[in-house]
mmCIF file of C-alpha atoms and ligand atoms in Angstrom:
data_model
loop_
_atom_site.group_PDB
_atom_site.id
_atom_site.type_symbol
_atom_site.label_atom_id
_atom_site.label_comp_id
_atom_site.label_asym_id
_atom_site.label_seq_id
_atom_site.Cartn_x
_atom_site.Cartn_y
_atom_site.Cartn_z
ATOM 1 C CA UNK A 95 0.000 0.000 0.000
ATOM 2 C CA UNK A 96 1.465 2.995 -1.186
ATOM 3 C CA UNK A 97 0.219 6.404 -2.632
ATOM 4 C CA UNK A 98 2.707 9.020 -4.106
ATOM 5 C CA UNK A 99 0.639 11.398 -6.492
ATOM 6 C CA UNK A 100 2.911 14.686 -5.878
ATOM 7 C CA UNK A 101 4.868 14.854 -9.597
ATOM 8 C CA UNK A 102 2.739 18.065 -10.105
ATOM 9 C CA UNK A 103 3.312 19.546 -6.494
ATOM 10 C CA UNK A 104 7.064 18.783 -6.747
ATOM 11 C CA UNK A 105 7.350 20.953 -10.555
ATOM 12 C CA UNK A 106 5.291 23.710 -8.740
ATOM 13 C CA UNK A 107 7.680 23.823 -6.234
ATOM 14 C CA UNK A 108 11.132 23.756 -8.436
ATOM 15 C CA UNK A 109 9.273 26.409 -10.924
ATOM 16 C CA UNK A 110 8.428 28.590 -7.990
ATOM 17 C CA UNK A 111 4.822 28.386 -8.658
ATOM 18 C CA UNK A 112 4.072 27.524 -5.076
ATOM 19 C CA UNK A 113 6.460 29.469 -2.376
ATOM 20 C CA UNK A 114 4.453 30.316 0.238
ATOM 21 C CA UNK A 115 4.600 26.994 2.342
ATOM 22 C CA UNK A 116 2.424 26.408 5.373
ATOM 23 C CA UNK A 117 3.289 22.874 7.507
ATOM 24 C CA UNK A 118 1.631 21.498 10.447
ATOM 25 C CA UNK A 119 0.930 18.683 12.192
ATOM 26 C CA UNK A 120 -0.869 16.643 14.472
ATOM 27 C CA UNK A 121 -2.278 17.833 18.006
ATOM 28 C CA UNK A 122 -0.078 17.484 20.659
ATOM 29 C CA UNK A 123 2.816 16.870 18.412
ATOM 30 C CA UNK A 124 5.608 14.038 19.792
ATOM 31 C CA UNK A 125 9.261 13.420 18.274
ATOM 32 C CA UNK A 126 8.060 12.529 14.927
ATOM 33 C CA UNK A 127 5.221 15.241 14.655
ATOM 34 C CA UNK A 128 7.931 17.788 14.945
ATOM 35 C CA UNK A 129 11.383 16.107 13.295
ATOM 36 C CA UNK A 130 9.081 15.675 10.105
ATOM 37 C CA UNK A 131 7.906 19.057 9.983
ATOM 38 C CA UNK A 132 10.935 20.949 10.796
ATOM 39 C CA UNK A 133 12.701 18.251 8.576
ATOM 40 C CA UNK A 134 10.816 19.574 5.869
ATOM 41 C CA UNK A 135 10.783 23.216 6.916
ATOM 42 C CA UNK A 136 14.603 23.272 6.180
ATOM 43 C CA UNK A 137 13.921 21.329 2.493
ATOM 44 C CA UNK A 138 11.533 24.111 1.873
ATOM 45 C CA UNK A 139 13.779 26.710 3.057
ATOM 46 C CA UNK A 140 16.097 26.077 0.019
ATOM 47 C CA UNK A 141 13.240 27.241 -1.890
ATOM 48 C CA UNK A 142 11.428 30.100 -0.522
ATOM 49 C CA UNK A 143 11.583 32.359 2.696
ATOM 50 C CA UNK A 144 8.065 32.028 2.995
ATOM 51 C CA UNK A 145 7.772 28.780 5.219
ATOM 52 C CA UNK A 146 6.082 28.152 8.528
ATOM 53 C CA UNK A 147 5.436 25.313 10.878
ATOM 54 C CA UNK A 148 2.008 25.553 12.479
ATOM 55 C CA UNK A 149 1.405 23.220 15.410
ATOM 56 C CA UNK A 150 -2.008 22.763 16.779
ATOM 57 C CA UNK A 151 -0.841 22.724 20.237
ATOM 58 C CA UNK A 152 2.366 23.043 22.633
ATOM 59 C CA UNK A 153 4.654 20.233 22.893
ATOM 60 C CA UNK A 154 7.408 19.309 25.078
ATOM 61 C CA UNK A 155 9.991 21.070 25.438
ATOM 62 C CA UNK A 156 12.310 18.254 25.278
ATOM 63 C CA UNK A 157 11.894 19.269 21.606
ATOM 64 C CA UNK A 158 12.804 22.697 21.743
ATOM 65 C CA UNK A 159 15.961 22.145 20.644
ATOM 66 C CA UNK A 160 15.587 20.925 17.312
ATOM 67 C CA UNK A 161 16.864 23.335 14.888
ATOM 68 C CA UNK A 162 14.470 25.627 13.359
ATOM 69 C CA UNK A 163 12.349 25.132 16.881
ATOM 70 C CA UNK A 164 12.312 28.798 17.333
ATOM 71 C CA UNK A 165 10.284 29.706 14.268
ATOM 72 C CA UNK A 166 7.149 27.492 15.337
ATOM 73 C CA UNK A 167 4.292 29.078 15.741
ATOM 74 C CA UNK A 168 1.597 27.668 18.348
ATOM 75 C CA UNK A 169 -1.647 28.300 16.977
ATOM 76 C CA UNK A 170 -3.106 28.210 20.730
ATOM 77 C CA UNK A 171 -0.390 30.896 20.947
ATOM 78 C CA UNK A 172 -0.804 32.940 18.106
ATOM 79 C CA UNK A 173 -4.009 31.858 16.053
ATOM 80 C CA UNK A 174 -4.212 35.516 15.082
ATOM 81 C CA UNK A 175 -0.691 34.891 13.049
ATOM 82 C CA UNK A 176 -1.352 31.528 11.714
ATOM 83 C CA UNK A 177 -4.696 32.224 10.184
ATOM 84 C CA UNK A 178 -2.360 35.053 8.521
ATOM 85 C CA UNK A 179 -0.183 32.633 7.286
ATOM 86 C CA UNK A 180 -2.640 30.288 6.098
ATOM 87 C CA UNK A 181 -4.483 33.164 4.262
ATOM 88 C CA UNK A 182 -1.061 33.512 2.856
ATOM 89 C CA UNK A 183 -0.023 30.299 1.915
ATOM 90 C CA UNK A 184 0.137 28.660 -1.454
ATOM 91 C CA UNK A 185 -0.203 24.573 -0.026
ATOM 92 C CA UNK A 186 -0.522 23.872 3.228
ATOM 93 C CA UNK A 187 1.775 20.684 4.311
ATOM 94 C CA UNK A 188 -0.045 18.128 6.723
ATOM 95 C CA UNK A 189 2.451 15.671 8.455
ATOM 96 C CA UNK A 190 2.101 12.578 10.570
ATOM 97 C CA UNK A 191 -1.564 12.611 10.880
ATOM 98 C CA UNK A 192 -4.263 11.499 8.368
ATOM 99 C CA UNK A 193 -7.806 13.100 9.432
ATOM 100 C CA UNK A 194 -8.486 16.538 10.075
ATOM 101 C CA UNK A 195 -9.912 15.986 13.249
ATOM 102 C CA UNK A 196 -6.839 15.220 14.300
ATOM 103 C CA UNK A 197 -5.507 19.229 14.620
ATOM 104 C CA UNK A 198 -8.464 20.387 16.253
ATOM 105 C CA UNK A 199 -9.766 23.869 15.170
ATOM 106 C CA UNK A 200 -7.507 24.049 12.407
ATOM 107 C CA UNK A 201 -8.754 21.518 10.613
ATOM 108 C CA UNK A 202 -11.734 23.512 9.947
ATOM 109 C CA UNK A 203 -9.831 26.141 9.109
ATOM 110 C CA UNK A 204 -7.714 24.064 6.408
ATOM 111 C CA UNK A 205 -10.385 22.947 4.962
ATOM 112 C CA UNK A 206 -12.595 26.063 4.380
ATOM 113 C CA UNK A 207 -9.695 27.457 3.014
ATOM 114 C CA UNK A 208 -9.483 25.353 0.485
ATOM 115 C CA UNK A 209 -5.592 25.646 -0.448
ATOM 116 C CA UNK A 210 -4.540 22.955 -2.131
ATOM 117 C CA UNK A 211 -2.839 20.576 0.900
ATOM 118 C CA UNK A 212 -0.653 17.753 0.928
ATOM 119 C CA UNK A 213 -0.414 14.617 3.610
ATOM 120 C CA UNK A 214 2.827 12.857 3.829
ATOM 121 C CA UNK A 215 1.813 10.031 6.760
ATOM 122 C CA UNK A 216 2.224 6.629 7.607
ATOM 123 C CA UNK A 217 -0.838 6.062 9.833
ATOM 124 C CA UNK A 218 -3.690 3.747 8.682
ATOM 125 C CA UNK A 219 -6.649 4.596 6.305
ATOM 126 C CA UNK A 220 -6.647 8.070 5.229
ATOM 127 C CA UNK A 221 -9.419 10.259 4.829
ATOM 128 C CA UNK A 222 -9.463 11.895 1.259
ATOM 129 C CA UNK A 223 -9.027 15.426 2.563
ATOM 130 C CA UNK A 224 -5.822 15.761 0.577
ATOM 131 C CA UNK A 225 -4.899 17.154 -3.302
ATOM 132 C CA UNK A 226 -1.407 15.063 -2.875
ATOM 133 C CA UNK A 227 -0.331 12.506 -0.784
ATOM 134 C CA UNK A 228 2.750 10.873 -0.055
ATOM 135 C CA UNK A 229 1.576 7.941 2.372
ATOM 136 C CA UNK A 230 2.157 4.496 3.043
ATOM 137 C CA UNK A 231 1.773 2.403 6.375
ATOM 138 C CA UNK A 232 4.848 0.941 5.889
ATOM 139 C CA UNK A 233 7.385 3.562 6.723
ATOM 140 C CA UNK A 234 8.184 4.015 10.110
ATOM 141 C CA UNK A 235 7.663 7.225 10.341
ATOM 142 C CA UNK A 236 6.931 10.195 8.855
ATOM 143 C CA UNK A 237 10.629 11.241 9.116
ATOM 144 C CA UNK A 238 11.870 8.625 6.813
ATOM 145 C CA UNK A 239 9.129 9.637 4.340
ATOM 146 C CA UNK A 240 10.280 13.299 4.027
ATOM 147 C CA UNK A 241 13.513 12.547 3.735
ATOM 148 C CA UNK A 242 12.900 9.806 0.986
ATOM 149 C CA UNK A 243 10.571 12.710 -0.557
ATOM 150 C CA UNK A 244 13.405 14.974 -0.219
ATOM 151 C CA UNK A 245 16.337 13.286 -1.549
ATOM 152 C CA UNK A 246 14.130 11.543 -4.407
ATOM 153 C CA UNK A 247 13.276 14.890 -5.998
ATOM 154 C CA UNK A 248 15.184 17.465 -4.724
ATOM 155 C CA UNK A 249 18.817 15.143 -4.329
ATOM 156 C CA UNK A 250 21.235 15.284 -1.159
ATOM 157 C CA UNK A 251 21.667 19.026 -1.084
ATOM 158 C CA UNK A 252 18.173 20.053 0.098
ATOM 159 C CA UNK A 253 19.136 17.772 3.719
ATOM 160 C CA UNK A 254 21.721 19.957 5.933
ATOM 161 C CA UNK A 255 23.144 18.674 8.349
ATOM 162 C CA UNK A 256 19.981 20.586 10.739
ATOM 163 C CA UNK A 257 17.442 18.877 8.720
ATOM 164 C CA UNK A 258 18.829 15.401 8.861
ATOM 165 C CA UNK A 259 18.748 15.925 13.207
ATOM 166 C CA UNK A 260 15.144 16.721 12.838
ATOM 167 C CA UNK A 261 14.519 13.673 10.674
ATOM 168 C CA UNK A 262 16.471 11.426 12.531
ATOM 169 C CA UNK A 263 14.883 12.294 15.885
ATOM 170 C CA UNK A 264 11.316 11.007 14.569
ATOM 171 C CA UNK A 265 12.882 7.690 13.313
ATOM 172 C CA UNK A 266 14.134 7.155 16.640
ATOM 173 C CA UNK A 267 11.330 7.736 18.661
ATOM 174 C CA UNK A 268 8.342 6.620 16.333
ATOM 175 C CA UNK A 269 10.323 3.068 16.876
ATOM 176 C CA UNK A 270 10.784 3.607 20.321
ATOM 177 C CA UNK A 271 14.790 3.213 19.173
ATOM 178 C CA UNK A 272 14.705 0.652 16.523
ATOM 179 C CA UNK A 273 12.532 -1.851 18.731
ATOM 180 C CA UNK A 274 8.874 -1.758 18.131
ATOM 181 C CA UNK A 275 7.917 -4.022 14.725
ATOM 182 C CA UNK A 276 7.899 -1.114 11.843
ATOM 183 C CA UNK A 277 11.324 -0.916 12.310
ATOM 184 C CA UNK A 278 12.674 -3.048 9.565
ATOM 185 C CA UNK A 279 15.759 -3.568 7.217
ATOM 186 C CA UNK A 280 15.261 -0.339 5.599
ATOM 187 C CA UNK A 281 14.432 1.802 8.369
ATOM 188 C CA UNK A 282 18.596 0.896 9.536
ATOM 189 C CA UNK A 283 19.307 2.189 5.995
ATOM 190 C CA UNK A 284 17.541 5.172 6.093
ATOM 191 C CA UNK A 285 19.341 5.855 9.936
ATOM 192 C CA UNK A 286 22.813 4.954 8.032
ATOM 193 C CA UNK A 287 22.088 7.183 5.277
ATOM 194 C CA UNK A 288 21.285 10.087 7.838
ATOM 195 C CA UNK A 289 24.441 9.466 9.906
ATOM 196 C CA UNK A 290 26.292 9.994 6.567
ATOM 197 C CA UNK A 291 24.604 12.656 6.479
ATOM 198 C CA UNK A 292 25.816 14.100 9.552
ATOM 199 C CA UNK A 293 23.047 12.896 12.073
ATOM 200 C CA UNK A 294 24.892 13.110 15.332
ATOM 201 C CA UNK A 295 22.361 10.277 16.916
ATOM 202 C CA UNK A 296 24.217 10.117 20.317
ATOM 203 C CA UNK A 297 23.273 13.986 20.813
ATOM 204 C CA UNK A 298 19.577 13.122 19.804
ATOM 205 C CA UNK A 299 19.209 10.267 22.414
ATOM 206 C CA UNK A 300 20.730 11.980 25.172
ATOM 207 C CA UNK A 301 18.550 15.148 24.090
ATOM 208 C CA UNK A 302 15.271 12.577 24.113
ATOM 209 C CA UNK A 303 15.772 10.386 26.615
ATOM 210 C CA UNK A 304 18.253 11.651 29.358
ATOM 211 C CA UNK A 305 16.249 14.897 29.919
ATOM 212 C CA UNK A 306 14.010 13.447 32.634
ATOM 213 C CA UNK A 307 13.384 16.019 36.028
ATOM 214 C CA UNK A 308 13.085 14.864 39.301
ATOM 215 C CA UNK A 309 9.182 15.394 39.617
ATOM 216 C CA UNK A 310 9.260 13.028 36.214
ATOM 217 C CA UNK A 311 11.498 10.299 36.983
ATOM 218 C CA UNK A 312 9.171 10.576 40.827
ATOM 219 C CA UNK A 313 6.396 10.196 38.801
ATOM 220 C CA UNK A 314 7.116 7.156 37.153
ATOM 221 C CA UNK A 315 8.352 5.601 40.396
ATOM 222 C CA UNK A 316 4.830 6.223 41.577
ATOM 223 C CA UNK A 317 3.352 4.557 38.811
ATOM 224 C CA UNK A 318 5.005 1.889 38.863
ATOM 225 C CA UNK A 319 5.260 1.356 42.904
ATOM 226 C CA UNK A 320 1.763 2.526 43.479
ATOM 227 C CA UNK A 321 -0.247 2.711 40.618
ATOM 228 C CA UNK A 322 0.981 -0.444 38.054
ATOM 229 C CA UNK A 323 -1.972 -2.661 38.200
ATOM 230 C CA UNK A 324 -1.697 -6.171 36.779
ATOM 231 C CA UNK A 325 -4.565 -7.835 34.848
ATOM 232 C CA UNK A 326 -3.385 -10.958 35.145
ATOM 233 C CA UNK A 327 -5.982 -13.094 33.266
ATOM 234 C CA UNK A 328 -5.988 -10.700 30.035
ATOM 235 C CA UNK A 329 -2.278 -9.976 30.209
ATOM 236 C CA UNK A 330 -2.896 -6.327 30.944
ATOM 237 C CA UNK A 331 -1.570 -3.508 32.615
ATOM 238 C CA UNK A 332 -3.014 -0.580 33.623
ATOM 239 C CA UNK A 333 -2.553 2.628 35.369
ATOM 240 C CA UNK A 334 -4.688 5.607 35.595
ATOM 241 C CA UNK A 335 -3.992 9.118 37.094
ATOM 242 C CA UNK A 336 -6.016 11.948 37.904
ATOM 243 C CA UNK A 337 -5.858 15.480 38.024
ATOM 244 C CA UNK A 338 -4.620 15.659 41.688
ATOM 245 C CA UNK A 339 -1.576 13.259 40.789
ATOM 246 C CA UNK A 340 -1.460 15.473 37.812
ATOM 247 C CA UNK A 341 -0.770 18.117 39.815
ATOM 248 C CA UNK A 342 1.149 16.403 42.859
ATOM 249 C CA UNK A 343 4.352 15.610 40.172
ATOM 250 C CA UNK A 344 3.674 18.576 38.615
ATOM 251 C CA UNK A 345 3.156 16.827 34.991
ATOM 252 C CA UNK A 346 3.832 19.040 32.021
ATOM 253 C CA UNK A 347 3.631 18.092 28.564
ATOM 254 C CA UNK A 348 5.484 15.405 27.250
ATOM 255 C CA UNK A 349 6.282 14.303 31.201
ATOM 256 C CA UNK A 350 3.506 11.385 30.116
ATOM 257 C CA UNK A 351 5.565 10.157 27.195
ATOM 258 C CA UNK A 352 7.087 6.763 28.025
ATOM 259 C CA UNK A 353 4.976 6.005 30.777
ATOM 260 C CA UNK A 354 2.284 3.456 28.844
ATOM 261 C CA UNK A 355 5.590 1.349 27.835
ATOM 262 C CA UNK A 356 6.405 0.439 31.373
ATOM 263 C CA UNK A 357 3.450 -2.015 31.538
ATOM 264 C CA UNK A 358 4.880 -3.718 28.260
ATOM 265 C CA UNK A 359 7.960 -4.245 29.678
ATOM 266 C CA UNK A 360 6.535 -6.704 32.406
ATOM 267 C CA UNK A 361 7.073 -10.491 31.271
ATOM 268 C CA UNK A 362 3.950 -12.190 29.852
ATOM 269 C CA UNK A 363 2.211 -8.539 29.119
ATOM 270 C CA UNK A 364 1.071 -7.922 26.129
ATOM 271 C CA UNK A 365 -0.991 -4.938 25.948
ATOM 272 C CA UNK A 366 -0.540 -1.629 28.565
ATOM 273 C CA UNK A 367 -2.808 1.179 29.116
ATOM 274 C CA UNK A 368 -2.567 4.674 30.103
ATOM 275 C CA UNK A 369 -5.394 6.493 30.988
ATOM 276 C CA UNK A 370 -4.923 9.805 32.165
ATOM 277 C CA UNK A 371 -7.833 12.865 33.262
ATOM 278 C CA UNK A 372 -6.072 15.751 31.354
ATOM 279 C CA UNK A 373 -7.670 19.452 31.855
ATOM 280 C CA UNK A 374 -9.732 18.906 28.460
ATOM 281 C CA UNK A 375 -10.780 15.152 28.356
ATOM 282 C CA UNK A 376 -9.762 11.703 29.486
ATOM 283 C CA UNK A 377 -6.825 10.323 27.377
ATOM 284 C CA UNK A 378 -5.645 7.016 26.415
ATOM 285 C CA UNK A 379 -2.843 5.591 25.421
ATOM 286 C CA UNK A 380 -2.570 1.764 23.866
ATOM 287 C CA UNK A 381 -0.054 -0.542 23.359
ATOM 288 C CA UNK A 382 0.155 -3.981 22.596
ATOM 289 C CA UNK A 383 2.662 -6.862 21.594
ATOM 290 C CA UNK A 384 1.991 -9.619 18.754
ATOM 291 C CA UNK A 385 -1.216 -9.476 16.923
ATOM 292 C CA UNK A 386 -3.394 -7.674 19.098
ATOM 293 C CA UNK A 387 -4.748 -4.449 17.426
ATOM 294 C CA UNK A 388 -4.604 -1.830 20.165
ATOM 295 C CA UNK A 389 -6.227 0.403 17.199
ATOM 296 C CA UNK A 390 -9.041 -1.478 16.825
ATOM 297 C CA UNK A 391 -9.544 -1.802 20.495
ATOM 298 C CA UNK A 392 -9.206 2.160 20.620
ATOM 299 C CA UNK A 393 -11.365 2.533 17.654
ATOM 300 C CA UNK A 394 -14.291 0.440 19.121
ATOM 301 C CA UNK A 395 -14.453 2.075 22.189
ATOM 302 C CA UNK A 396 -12.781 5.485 22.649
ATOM 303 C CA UNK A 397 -13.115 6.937 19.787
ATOM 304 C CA UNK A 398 -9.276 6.726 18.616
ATOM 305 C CA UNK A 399 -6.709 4.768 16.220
ATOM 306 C CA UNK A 400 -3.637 4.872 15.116
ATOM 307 C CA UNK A 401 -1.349 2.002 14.659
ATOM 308 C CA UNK A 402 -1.600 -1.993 15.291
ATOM 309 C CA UNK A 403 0.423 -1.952 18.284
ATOM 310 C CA UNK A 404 0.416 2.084 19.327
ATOM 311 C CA UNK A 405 -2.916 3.933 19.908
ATOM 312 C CA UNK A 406 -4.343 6.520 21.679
ATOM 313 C CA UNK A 407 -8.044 7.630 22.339
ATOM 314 C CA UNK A 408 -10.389 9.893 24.450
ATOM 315 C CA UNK A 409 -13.509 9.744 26.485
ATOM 316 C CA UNK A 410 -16.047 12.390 27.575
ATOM 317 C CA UNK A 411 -16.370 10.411 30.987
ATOM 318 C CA UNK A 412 -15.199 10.429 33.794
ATOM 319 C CA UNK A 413 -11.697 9.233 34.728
ATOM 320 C CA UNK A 414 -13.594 6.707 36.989
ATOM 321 C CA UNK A 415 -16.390 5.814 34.455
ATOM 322 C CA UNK A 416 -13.573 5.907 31.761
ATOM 323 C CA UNK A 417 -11.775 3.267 33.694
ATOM 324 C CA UNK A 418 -14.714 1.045 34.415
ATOM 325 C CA UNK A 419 -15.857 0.462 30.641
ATOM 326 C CA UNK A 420 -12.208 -0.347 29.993
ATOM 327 C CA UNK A 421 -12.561 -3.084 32.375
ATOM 328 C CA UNK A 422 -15.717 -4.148 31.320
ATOM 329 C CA UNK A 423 -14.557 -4.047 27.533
ATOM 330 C CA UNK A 424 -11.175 -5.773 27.918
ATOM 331 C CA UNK A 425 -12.562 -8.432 29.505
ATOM 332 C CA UNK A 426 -14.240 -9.650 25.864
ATOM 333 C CA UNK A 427 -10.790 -10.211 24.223
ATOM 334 C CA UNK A 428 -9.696 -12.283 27.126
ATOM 335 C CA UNK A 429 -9.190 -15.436 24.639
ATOM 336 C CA UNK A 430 -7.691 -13.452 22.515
ATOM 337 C CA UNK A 431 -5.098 -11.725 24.721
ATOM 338 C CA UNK A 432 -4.427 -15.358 26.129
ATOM 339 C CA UNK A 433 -3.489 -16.675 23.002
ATOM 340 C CA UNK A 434 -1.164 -13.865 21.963
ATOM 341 C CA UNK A 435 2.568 -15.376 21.234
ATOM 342 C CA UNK A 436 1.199 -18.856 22.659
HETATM 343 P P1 5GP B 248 0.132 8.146 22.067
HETATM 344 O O1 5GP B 248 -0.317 7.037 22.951
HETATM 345 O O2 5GP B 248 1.619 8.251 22.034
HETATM 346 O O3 5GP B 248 -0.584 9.420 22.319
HETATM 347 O O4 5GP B 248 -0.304 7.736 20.573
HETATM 348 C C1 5GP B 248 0.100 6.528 20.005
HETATM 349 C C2 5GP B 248 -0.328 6.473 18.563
HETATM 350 O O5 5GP B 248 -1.732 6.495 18.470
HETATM 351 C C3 5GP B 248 0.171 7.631 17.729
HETATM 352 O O6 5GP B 248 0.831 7.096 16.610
HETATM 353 C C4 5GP B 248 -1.031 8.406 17.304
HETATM 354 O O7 5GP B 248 -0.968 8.637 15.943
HETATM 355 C C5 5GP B 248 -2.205 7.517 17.620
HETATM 356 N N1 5GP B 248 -3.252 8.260 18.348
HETATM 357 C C6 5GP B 248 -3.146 8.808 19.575
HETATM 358 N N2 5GP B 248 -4.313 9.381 19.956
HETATM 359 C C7 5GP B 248 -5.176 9.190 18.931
HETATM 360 C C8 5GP B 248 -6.555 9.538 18.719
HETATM 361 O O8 5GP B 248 -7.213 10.142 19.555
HETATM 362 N N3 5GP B 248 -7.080 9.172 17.506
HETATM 363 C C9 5GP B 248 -6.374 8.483 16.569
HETATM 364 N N4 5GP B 248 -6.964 8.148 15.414
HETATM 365 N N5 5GP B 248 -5.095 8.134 16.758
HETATM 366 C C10 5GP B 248 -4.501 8.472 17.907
HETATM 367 MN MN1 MN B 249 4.589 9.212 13.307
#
């Protein structure tokens, strides 16, 4: 499954036709939300000026220093500016996410606008909101896509040294390092051909994953001392938090990140939940080992998605009633979750 129908986008853009670039990205936007779109900011910027990245939402600031960071604007920030700049724009750029739903208020926004937009993704079943597309499920991230995009029609120049960080930090992370199961022969060659590149990937990992602060690395401590609950007969595990934990470790975005992983890493798990009562809703987080489809389970019952063995979704419950239809739910795959890798 793949779709590449951007021959006509990619003339505009070496003719000049289109300069005015607009780029954004999903909600809440993690390592590979924000290496892709920078990634591509600095292809663009060979180009034209006249490029922005648009996020939805903050991030963490773990990812503030990727290069090109300080250019982003936050449309919860700003949404003055980046209506400007979509008014502006001559294609707007939508990265890592497939549905417009998934960038909140902007999504409206893109799509009354009607500028011709493209999607360069690797998540599951588009929706058709796009005038080119450069998609398929089986890259593992949207990183390597933009820089096969790249170097396929613009050659090695267009990816500094800058650009190839940013790309190489959503690789990374998007395979939790090379381990989850869309990391495959080619996504190594892809990380080679960055490194010759000039990806400096020790820098990246210790600017990912050695940046925890005390209340974080506390928190997780907590979860897993006081919190980790084991679902022993459908090989679950689950931990929930609410506001006032929220607030007791002083959680900020991106301090979640990691946390849903823990459960996996428990022998004879095979799917881990995180449900958590953020200020706007009650968010999930799925992941599973083997052949169970955390999507689907997301998809049937909290309104979410994303990949076979990553997901995330939401409920307008409470964090109590939230937790309580999980139970109730999980307990209908319990064959199923028993038979995983048996
Ligand atoms: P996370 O648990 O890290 O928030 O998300 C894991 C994966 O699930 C990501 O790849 C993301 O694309 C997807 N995902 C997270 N939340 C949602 C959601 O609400 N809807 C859909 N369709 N996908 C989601
Ligand atoms: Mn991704």
């Amino acid at each position: 499954m793949r779709l590449d129908t951007t021959a006509d986008l990619v003339d505009k853009i070496k003719s000049g036709e289109y300069k005015r670039f607009f780029i954004t990205t999903h909600h809440k936007p993690d390592g590979d939300a924000m290496g892709s779109t920078l990634g591509l900011w600095h292809v663009l910027k060979n180009f034209s000026d006249q490029v922005t990245v648009v996020t939805p939402t903050d991030y963490s600031a773990d990812l503030n220093w990727l290069p090109g960071n300080d250019h982003v604007v936050n449309f919860e920030e700003e949404s003055n500016r980046a209506v400007a700049l979509l008014g502006e724009a001559d294609v707007v750029f939508c990265l890592d996410f497939n549905r417009l739903s998934r960038i909140n208020q902007l999504g409206e926004l893109v799509k009354n606008s009607a500028k011709p937009t493209v999607m360069i993704d690797h998540h599951l079943e588009p929706e058709e909101f796009y005038s080119y597309a450069f998609w398929t499920p089986q890259a593992s991230s949207t990183c390597e896509l933009i820089f096969e995009w790249s170097i396929k029609n613009f050659g090695k120049d267009v990816v500094s040294k800058d650009c190839v960080n940013c790309l190489f930090t959503g690789l990374m992370t998007d395979t939790g390092n090379f381990q989850y199961n869309n990391t495959k022969p080619h996504t190594h060659r892809v990380a080679a051909d960055m490194m010759e590149l000039g990806a400096d990937h020790i820098a990246i990992h210790e600017r990912i994953y050695d940046v925890f602060s005390p209340t974080r690395s506390r928190l997780f401590g907590y979860c897993l001392y006081q919190k980790l609950e084991i679902i022993e007969d459908c090989r679950t595990a689950l931990i929930y938090l609410n506001k006032e934990e929220l607030e007791e470790f002083q959680v900020v975005t991106g301090d979640t990140e990691g946390l849903v992983n823990l459960g996996l890493g428990i022998k004879g798990i095979v799917f881990s939940v995180l449900i958590i009562d953020r200020t706007e809703r009650v968010k999930m987080s799925f992941r599973s080992k083997g052949n169970f489809a955390a999507n689907e389970f997301a998809g049937n019952y909290f309104s979410g998605g994303g990949h076979k063995n990553a997901a995330g979704g939401q409920s307008e419950e409470s964090l109590e009633a939230t937790v309580e239809k999980f139970r109730s739910e999980l307990v209908k795959y319990k064959e199923e979750l028993q038979s995983i890798y048996k």
